mmCIF file of C-alpha atoms and ligand atoms in Angstrom:
data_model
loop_
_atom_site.group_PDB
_atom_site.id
_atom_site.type_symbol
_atom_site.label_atom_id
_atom_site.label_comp_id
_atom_site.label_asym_id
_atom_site.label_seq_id
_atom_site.Cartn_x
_atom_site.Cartn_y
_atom_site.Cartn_z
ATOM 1 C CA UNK A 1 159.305 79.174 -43.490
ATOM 2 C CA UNK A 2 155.425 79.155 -43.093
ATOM 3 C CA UNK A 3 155.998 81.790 -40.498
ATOM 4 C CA UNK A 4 157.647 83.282 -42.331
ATOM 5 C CA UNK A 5 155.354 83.543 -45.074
ATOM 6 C CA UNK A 6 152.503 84.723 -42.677
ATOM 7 C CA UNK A 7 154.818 87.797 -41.333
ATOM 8 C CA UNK A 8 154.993 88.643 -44.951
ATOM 9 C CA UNK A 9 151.399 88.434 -45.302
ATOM 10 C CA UNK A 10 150.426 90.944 -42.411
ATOM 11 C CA UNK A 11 152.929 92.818 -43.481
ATOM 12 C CA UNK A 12 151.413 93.421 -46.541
ATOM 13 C CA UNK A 13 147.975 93.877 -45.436
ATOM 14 C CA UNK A 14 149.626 96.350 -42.949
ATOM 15 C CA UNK A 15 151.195 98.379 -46.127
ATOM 16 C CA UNK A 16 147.852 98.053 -47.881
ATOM 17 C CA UNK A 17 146.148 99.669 -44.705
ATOM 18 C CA UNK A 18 148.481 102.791 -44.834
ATOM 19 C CA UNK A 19 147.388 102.784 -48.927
ATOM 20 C CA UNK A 20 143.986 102.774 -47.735
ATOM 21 C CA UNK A 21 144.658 105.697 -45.619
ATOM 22 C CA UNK A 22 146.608 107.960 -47.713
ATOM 23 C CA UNK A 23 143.773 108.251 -50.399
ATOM 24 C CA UNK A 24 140.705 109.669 -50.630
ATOM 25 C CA UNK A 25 139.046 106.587 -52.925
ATOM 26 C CA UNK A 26 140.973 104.060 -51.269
ATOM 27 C CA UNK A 27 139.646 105.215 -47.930
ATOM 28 C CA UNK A 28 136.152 105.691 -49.730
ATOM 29 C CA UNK A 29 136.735 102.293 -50.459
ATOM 30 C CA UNK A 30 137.483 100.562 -47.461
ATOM 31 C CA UNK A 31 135.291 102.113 -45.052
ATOM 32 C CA UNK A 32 131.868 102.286 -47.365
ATOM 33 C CA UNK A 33 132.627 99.273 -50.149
ATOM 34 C CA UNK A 34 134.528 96.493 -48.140
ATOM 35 C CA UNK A 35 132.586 96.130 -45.148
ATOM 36 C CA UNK A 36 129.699 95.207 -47.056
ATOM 37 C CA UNK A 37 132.067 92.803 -49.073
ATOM 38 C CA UNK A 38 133.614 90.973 -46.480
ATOM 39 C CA UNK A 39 130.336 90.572 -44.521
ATOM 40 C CA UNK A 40 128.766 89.126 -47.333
ATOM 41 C CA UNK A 41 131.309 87.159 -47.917
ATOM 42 C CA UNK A 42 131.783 86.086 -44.731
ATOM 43 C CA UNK A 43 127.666 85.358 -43.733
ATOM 44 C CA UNK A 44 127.407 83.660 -47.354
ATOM 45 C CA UNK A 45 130.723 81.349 -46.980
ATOM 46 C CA UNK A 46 129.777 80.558 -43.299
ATOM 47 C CA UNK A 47 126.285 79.435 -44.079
ATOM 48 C CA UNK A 48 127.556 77.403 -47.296
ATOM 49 C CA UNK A 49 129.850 75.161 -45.321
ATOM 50 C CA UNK A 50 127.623 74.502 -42.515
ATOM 51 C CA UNK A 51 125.059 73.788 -45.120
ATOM 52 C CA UNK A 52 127.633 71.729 -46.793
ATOM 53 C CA UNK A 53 128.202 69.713 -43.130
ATOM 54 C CA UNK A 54 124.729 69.373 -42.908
ATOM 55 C CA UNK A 55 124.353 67.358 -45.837
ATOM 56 C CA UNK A 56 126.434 64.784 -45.149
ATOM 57 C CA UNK A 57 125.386 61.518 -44.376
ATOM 58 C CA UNK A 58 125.742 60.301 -41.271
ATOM 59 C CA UNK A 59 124.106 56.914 -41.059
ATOM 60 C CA UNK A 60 125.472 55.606 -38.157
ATOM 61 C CA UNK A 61 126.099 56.840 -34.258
ATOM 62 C CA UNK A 62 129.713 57.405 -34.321
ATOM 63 C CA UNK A 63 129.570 59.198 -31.364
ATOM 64 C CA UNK A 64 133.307 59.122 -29.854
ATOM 65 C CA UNK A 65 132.463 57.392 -26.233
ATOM 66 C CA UNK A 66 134.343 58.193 -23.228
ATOM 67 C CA UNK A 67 132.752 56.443 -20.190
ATOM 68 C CA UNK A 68 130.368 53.485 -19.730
ATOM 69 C CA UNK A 69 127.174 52.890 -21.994
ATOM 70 C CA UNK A 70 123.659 52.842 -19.997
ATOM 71 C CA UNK A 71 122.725 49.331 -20.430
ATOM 72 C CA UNK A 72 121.599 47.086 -16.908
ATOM 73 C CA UNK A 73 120.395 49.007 -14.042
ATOM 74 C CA UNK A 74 123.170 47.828 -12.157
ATOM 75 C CA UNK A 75 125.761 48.991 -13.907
ATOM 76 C CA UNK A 76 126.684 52.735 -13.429
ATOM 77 C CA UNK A 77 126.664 54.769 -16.545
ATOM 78 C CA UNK A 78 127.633 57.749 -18.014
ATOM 79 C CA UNK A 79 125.531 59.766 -19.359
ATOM 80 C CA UNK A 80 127.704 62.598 -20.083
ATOM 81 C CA UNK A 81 130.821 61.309 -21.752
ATOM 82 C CA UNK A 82 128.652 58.118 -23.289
ATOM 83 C CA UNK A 83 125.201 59.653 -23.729
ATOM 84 C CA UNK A 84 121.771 58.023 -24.517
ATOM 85 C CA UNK A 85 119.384 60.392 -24.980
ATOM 86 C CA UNK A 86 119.251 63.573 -26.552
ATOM 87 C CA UNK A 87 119.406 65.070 -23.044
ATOM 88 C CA UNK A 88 122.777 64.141 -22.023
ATOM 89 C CA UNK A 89 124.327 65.113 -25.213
ATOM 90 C CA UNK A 90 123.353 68.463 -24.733
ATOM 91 C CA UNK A 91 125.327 68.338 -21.449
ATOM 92 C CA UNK A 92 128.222 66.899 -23.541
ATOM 93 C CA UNK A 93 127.707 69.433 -26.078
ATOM 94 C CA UNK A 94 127.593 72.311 -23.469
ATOM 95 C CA UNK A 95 130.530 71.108 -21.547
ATOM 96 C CA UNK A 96 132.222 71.191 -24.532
ATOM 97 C CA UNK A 97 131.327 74.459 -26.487
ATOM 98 C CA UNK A 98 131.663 76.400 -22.915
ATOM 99 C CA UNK A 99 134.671 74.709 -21.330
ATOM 100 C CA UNK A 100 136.503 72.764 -23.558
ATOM 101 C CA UNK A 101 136.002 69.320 -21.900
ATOM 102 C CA UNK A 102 137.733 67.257 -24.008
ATOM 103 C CA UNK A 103 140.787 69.358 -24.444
ATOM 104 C CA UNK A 104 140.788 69.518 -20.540
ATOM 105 C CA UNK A 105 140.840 65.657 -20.745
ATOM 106 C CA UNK A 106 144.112 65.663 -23.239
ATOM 107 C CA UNK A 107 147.205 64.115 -21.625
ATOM 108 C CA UNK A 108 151.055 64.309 -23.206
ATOM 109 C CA UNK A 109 153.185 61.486 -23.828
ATOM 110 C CA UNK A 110 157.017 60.984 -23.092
ATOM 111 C CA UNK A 111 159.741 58.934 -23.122
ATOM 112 C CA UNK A 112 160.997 58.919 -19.302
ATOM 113 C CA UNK A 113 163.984 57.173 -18.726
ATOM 114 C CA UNK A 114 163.009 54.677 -21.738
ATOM 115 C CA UNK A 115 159.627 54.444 -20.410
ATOM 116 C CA UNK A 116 156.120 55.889 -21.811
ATOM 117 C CA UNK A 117 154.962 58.256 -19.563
ATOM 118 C CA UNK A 118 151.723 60.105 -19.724
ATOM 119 C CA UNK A 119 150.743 63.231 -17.975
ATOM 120 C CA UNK A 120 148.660 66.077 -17.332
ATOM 121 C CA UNK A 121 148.814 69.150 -20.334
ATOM 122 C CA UNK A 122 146.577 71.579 -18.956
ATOM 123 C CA UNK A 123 147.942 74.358 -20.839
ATOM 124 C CA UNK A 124 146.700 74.484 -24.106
ATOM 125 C CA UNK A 125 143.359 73.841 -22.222
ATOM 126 C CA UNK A 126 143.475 76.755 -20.026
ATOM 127 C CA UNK A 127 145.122 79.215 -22.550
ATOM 128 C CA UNK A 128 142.567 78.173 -25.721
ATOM 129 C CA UNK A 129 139.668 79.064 -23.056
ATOM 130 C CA UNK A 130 141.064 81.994 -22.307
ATOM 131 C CA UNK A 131 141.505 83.178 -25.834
ATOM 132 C CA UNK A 132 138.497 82.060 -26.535
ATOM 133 C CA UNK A 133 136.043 83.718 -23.662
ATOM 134 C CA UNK A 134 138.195 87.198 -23.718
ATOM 135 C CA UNK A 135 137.884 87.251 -27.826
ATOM 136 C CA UNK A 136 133.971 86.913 -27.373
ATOM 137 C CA UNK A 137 133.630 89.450 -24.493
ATOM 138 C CA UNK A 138 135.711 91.946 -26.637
ATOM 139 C CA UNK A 139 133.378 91.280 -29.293
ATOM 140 C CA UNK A 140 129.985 91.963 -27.368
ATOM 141 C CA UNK A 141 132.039 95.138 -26.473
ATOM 142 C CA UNK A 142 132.060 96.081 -30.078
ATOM 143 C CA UNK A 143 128.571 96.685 -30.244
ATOM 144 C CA UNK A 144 128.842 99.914 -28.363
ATOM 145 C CA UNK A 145 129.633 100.909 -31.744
ATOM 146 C CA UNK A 146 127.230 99.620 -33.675
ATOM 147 C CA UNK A 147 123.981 100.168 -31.673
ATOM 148 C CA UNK A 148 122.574 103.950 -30.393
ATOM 149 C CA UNK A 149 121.338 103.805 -27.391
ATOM 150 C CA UNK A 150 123.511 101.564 -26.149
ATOM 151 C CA UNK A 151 122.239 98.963 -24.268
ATOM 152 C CA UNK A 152 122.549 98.901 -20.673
ATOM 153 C CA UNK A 153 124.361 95.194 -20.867
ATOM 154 C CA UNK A 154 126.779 96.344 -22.881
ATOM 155 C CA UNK A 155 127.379 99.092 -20.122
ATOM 156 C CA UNK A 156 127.577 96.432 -17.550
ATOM 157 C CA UNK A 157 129.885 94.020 -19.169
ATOM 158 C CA UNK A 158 132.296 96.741 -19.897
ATOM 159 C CA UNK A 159 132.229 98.004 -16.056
ATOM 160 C CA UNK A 160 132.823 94.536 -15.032
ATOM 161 C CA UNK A 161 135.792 94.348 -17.886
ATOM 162 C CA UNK A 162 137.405 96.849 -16.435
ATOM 163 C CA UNK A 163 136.597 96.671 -12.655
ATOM 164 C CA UNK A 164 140.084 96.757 -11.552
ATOM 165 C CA UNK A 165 140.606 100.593 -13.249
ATOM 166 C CA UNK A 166 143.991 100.367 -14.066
ATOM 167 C CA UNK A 167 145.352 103.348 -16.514
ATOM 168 C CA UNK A 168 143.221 105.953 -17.985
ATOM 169 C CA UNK A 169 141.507 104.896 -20.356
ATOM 170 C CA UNK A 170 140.971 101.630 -18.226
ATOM 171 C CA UNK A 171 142.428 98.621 -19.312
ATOM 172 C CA UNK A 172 139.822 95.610 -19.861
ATOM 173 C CA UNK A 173 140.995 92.849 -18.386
ATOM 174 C CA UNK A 174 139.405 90.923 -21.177
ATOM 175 C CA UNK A 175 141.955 92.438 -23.505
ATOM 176 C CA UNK A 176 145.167 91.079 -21.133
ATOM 177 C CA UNK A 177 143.810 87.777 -21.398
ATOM 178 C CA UNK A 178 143.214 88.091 -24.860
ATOM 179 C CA UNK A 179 146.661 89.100 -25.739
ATOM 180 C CA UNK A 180 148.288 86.108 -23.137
ATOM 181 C CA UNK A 181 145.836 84.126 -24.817
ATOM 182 C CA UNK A 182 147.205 84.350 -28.203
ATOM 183 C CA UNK A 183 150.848 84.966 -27.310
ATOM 184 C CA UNK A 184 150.395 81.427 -25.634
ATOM 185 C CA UNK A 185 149.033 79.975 -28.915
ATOM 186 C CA UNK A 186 151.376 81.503 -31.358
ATOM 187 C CA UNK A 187 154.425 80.850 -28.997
ATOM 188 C CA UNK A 188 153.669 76.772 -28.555
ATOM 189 C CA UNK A 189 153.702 76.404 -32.250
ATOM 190 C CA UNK A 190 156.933 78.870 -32.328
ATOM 191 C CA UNK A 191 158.603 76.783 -30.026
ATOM 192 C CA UNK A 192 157.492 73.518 -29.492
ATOM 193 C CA UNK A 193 159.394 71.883 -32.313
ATOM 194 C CA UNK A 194 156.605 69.377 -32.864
ATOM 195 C CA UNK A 195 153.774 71.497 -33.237
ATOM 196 C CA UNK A 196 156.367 73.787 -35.670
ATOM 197 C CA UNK A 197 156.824 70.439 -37.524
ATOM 198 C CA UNK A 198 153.226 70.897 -38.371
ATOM 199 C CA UNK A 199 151.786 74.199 -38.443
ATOM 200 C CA UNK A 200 150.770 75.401 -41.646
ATOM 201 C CA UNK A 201 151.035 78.762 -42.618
ATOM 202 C CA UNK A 202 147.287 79.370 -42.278
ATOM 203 C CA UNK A 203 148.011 78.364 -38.394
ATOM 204 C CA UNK A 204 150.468 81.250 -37.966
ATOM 205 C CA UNK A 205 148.456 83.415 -40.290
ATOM 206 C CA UNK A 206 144.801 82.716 -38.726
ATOM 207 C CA UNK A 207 147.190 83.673 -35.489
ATOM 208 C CA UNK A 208 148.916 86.321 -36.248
ATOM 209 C CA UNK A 209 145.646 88.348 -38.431
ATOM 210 C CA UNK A 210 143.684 88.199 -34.656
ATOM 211 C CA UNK A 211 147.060 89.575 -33.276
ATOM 212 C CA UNK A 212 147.137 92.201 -35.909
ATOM 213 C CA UNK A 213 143.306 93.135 -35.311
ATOM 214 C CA UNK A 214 144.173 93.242 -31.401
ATOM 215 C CA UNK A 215 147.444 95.275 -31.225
ATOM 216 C CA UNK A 216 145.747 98.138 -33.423
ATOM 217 C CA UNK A 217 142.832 97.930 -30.938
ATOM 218 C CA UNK A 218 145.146 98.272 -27.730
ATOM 219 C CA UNK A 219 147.110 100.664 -29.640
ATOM 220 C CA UNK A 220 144.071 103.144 -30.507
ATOM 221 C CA UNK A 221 142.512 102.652 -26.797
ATOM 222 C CA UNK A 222 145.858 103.349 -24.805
ATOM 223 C CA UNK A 223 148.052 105.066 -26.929
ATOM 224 C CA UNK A 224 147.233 106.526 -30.334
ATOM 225 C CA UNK A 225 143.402 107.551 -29.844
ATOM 226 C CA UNK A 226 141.284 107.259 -32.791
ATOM 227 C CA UNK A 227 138.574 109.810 -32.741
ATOM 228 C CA UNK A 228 135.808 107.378 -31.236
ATOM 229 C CA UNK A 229 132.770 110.107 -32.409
ATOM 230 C CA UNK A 230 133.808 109.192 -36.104
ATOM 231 C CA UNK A 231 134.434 106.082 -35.690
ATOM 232 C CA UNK A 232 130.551 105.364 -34.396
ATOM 233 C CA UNK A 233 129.469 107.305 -36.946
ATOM 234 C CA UNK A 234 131.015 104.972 -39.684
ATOM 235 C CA UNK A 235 129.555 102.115 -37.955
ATOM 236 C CA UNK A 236 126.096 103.143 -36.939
ATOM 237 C CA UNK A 237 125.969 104.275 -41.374
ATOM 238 C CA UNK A 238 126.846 100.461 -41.741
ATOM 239 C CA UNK A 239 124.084 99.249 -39.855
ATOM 240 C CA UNK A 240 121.548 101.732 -42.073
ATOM 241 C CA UNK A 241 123.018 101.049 -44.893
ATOM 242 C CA UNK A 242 124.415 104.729 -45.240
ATOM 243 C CA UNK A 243 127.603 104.183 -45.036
ATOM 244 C CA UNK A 244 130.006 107.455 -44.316
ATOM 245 C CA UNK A 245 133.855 107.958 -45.379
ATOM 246 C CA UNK A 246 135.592 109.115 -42.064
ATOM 247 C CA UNK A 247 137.986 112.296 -42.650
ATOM 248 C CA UNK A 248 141.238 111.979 -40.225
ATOM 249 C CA UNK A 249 140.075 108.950 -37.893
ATOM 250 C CA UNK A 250 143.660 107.838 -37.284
ATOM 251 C CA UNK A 251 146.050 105.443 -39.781
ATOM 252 C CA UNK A 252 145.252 102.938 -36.927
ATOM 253 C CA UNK A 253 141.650 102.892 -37.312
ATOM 254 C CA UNK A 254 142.308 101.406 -41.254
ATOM 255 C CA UNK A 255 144.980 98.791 -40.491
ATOM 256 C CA UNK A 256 142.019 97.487 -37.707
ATOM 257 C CA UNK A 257 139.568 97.610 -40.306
ATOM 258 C CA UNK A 258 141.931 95.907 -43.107
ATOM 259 C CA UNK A 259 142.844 92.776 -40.783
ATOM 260 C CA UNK A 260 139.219 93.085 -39.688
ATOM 261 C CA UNK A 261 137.699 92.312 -43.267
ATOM 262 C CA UNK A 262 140.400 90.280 -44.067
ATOM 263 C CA UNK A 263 140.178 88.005 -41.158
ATOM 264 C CA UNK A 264 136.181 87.685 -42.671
ATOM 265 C CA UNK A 265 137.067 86.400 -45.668
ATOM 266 C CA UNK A 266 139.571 84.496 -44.773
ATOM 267 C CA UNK A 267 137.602 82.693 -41.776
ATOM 268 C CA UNK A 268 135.039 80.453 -44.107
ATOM 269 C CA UNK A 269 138.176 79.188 -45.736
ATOM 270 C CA UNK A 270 140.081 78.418 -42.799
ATOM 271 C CA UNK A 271 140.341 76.119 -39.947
ATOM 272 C CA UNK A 272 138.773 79.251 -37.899
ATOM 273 C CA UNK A 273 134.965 77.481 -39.375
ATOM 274 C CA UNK A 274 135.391 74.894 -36.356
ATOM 275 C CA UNK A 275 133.105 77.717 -34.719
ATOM 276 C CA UNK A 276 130.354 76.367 -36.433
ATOM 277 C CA UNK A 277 131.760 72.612 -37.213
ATOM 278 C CA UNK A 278 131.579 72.302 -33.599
ATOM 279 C CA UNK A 279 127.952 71.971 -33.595
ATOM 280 C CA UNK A 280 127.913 69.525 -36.760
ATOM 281 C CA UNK A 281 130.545 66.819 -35.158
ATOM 282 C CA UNK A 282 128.893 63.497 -35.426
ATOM 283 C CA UNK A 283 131.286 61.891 -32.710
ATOM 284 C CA UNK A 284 129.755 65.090 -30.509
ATOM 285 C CA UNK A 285 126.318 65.432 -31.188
ATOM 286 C CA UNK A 286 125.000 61.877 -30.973
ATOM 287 C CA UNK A 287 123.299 59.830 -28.679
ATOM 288 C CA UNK A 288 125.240 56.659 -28.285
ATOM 289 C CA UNK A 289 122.143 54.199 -28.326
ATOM 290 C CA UNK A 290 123.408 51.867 -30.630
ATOM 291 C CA UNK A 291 122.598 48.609 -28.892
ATOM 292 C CA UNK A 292 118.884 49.643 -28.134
ATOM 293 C CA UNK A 293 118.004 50.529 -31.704
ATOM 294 C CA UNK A 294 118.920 49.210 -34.994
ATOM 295 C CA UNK A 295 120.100 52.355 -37.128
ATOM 296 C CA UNK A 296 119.643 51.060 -40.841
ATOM 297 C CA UNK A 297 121.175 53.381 -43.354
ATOM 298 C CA UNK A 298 118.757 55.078 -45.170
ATOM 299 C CA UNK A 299 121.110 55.641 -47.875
ATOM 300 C CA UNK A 300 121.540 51.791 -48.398
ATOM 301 C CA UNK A 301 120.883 50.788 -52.124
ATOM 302 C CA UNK A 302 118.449 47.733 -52.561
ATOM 303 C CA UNK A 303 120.789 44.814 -52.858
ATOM 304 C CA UNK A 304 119.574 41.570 -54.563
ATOM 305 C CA UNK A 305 119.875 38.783 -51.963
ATOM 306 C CA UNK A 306 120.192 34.775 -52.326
ATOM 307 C CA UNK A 307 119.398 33.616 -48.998
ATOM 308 C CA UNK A 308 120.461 30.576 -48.032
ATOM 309 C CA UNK A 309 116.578 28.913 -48.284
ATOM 310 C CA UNK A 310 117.194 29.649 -51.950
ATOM 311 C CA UNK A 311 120.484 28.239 -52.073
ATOM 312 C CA UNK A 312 119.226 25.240 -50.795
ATOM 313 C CA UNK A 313 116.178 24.903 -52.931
ATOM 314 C CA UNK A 314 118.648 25.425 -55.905
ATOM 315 C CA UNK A 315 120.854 22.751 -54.941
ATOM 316 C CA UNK A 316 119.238 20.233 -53.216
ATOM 317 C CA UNK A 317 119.792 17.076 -55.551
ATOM 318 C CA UNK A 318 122.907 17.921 -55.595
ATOM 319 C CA UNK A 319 123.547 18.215 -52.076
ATOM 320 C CA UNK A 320 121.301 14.970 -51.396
ATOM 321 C CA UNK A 321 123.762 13.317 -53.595
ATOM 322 C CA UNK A 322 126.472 14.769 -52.076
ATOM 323 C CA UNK A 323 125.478 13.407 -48.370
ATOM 324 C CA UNK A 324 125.051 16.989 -46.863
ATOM 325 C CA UNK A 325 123.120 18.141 -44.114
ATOM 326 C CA UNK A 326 119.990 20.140 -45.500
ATOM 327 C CA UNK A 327 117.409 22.110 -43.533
ATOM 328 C CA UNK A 328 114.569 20.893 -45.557
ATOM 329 C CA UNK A 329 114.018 17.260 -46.936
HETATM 330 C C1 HEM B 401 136.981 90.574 -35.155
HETATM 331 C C2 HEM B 401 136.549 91.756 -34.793
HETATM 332 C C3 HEM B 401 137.296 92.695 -33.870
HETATM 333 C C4 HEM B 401 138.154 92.412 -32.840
HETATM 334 C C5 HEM B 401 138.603 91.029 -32.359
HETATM 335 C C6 HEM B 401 138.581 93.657 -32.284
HETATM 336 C C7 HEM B 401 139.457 93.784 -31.211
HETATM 337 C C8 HEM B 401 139.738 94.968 -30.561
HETATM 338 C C9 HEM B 401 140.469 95.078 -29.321
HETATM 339 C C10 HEM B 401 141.063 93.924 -28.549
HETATM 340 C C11 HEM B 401 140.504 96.388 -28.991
HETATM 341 C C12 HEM B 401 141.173 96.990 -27.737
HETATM 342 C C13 HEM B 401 140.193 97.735 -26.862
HETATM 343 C C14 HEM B 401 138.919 97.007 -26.570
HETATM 344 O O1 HEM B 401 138.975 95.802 -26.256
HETATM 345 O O2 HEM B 401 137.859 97.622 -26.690
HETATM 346 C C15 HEM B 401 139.798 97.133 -29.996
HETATM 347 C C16 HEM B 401 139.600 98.486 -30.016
HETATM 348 C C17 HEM B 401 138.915 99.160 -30.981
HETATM 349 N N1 HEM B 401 138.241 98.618 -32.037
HETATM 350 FE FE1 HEM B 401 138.136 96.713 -32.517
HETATM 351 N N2 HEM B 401 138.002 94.682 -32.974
HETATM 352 C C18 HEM B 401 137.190 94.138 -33.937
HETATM 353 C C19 HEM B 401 136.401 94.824 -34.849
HETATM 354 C C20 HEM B 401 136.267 96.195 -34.919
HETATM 355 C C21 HEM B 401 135.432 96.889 -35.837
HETATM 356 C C22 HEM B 401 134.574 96.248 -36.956
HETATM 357 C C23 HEM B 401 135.555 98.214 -35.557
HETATM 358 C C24 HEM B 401 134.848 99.314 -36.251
HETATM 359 C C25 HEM B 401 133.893 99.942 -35.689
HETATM 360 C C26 HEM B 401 136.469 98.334 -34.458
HETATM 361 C C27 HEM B 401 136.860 99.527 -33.846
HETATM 362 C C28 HEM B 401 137.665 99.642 -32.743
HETATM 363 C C29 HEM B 401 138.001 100.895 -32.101
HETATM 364 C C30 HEM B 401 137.578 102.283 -32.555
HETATM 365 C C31 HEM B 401 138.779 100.603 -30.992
HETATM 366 C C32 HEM B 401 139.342 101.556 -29.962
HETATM 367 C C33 HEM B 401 138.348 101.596 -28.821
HETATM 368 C C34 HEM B 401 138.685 102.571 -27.737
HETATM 369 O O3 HEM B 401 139.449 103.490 -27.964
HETATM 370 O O4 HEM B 401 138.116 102.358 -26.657
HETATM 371 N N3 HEM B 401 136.889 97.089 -34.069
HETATM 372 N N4 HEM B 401 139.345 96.234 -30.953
#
């Protein structure tokens, strides 16, 4: 049903693309008005929730630990999946950001022949990084676009993208892993009836909007071109804020641009903001040095104490009377 639900979605964001493109003001609209809306939107939304992370206390080290804490010389630590210095959790933090360390480390669990069994599930691991690195290299791509000259690295990663030149135009290899990447993704919650049991239907939707966004692309590069001299000319107008309506850039070009903007406003609101939560995980991005120093919360309200020297001084008839042990006579 959530599935469902998201086809419907992109299917009506694809209808309100072609809407876009039949009109003059609707096409005024999305190519001059929207892009400055979604960005905004996006930039604003993004910065609010990281802000919002930010602010949170976080008293304690809660760092999730994963090896053995440095603590005698003679016992062998580590310092990258139990660091103690500020060092070693930016290995930890690199390790993870760039290669997905801890998903590498994920096992499965089954029921073999009424025993638990665990094993390897490298997978998800090697599919999500895939997705991942392809989806930024298409990205940096984009700027071709968007900056005049173009800068020779931009040059040089597309070369290397498409090194192999297969077809004409060539076909960037960073686009074949970016569409295994995602057919991967979408497929294991399609058909691994416990991850259907629950995905949500911003899962499928988050999935199937980057889909959208990267079928139109492949589309308009190998099959339907879009008239690429218009199409830099509506960019390089965003960038100067003189923003131009294209005249006959392809039906394509919109339905990219609609799943685009959409996929911008929709990504501050979604699970998609673990790009920046990433950085703000307190079980990531903290030393784990809790025997060596005493973190007191700073938050802590002043409590009244009794201590037990009180106590005693309060009671000590009493307790005299009583026969009981007291510290002072
Ligand atoms: C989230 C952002 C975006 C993603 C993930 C994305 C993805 C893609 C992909 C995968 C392709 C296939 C060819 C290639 O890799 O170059 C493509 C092509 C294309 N994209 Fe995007 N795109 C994005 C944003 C945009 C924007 C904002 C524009 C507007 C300037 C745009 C314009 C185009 C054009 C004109 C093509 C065809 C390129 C060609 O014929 O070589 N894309 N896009």
């Amino acid at each position: 049903m959530n599935l469902l639900k998201s086809l419907i979605a992109i299917l009506i964001l694809t209808l309100a693309a072609l809407g876009f493109a039949s009109s003059a003001g609707l096409s005024y609209l999305l190519t001059v008005i929207i892009p400055y809306a979604a960005f905004a939107f996006f930039l604003i939304g993004f910065v609010y929730r990281v802000v919002q992370w930010a602010k949170s206390p976080v008293p304690f080290r809660i760092p999730s630990t994963c090896g053995q804490e440095k603590s005698l010389s003679w016992i062998k630590a580590n310092p990258l999946d139990n660091p103690s210095n500020v060092l070693g959790v930016i290995g930890r933090m690199a390790l993870e950001i760039f290669l997905f360390r801890s998903l590498f480390r994920n096992t499965k669990a089954e029921i073999l022949q009424q025993r638990l069994v665990y094993g390897g599930a490298k997978w998800l691991w090697f599919f999500g990084l895939l997705f991942h690195w392809s989806l930024l290299v298409v990205v940096l791509r984009h700027l071709r676009f968007f900056i005049e000259p173009i800068s020779g690295w931009i040059n040089s990663l597309s070369v290397l993208d498409g090194f192999f030149e297969i077809g004409v135009p060539t076909l960037y290899l960073s686009d074949a892993a970016l569409l295994a990447g995602l057919s991967f993704l979408l497929l294991r919650r399609i058909c691994a009836p416990r991850i259907r049991y629950i995905s949500l239907f911003t899962d499928y939707f988050s999935l199937l909007l980057i889909l959208g966004v990267v079928v139109t692309g492949i589309l308009m590069r190998h099959f339907f071109p879009a008239d690429l001299l218009q199409v830099k000319n509506v960019a390089l107008g965003w960038v100067i804020f003189s923003a131009v309506d294209p005249q006959g850039v392809g039906t394509l070009f919109y339905m990219h641009l609609c799943f685009v903007f959409t996929l911008m406003v929709f990504f501050p609101m979604s699970k998609l903001m673990h790009m920046g939560g990433v950085f703000l995980s307190p079980t990531r991005n903290l030393a784990n040095d809790n025997r060596r120093k005493r973190h007191i919360n700073p938050w802590n309200a002043p409590v009244k104490v009794h201590t037990y020297e009180e106590y005693e001084d309060e009671f000590r008839e009493k307790m005299k009377l009583a026969g009981l042990p007291l510290d002072k006579e």
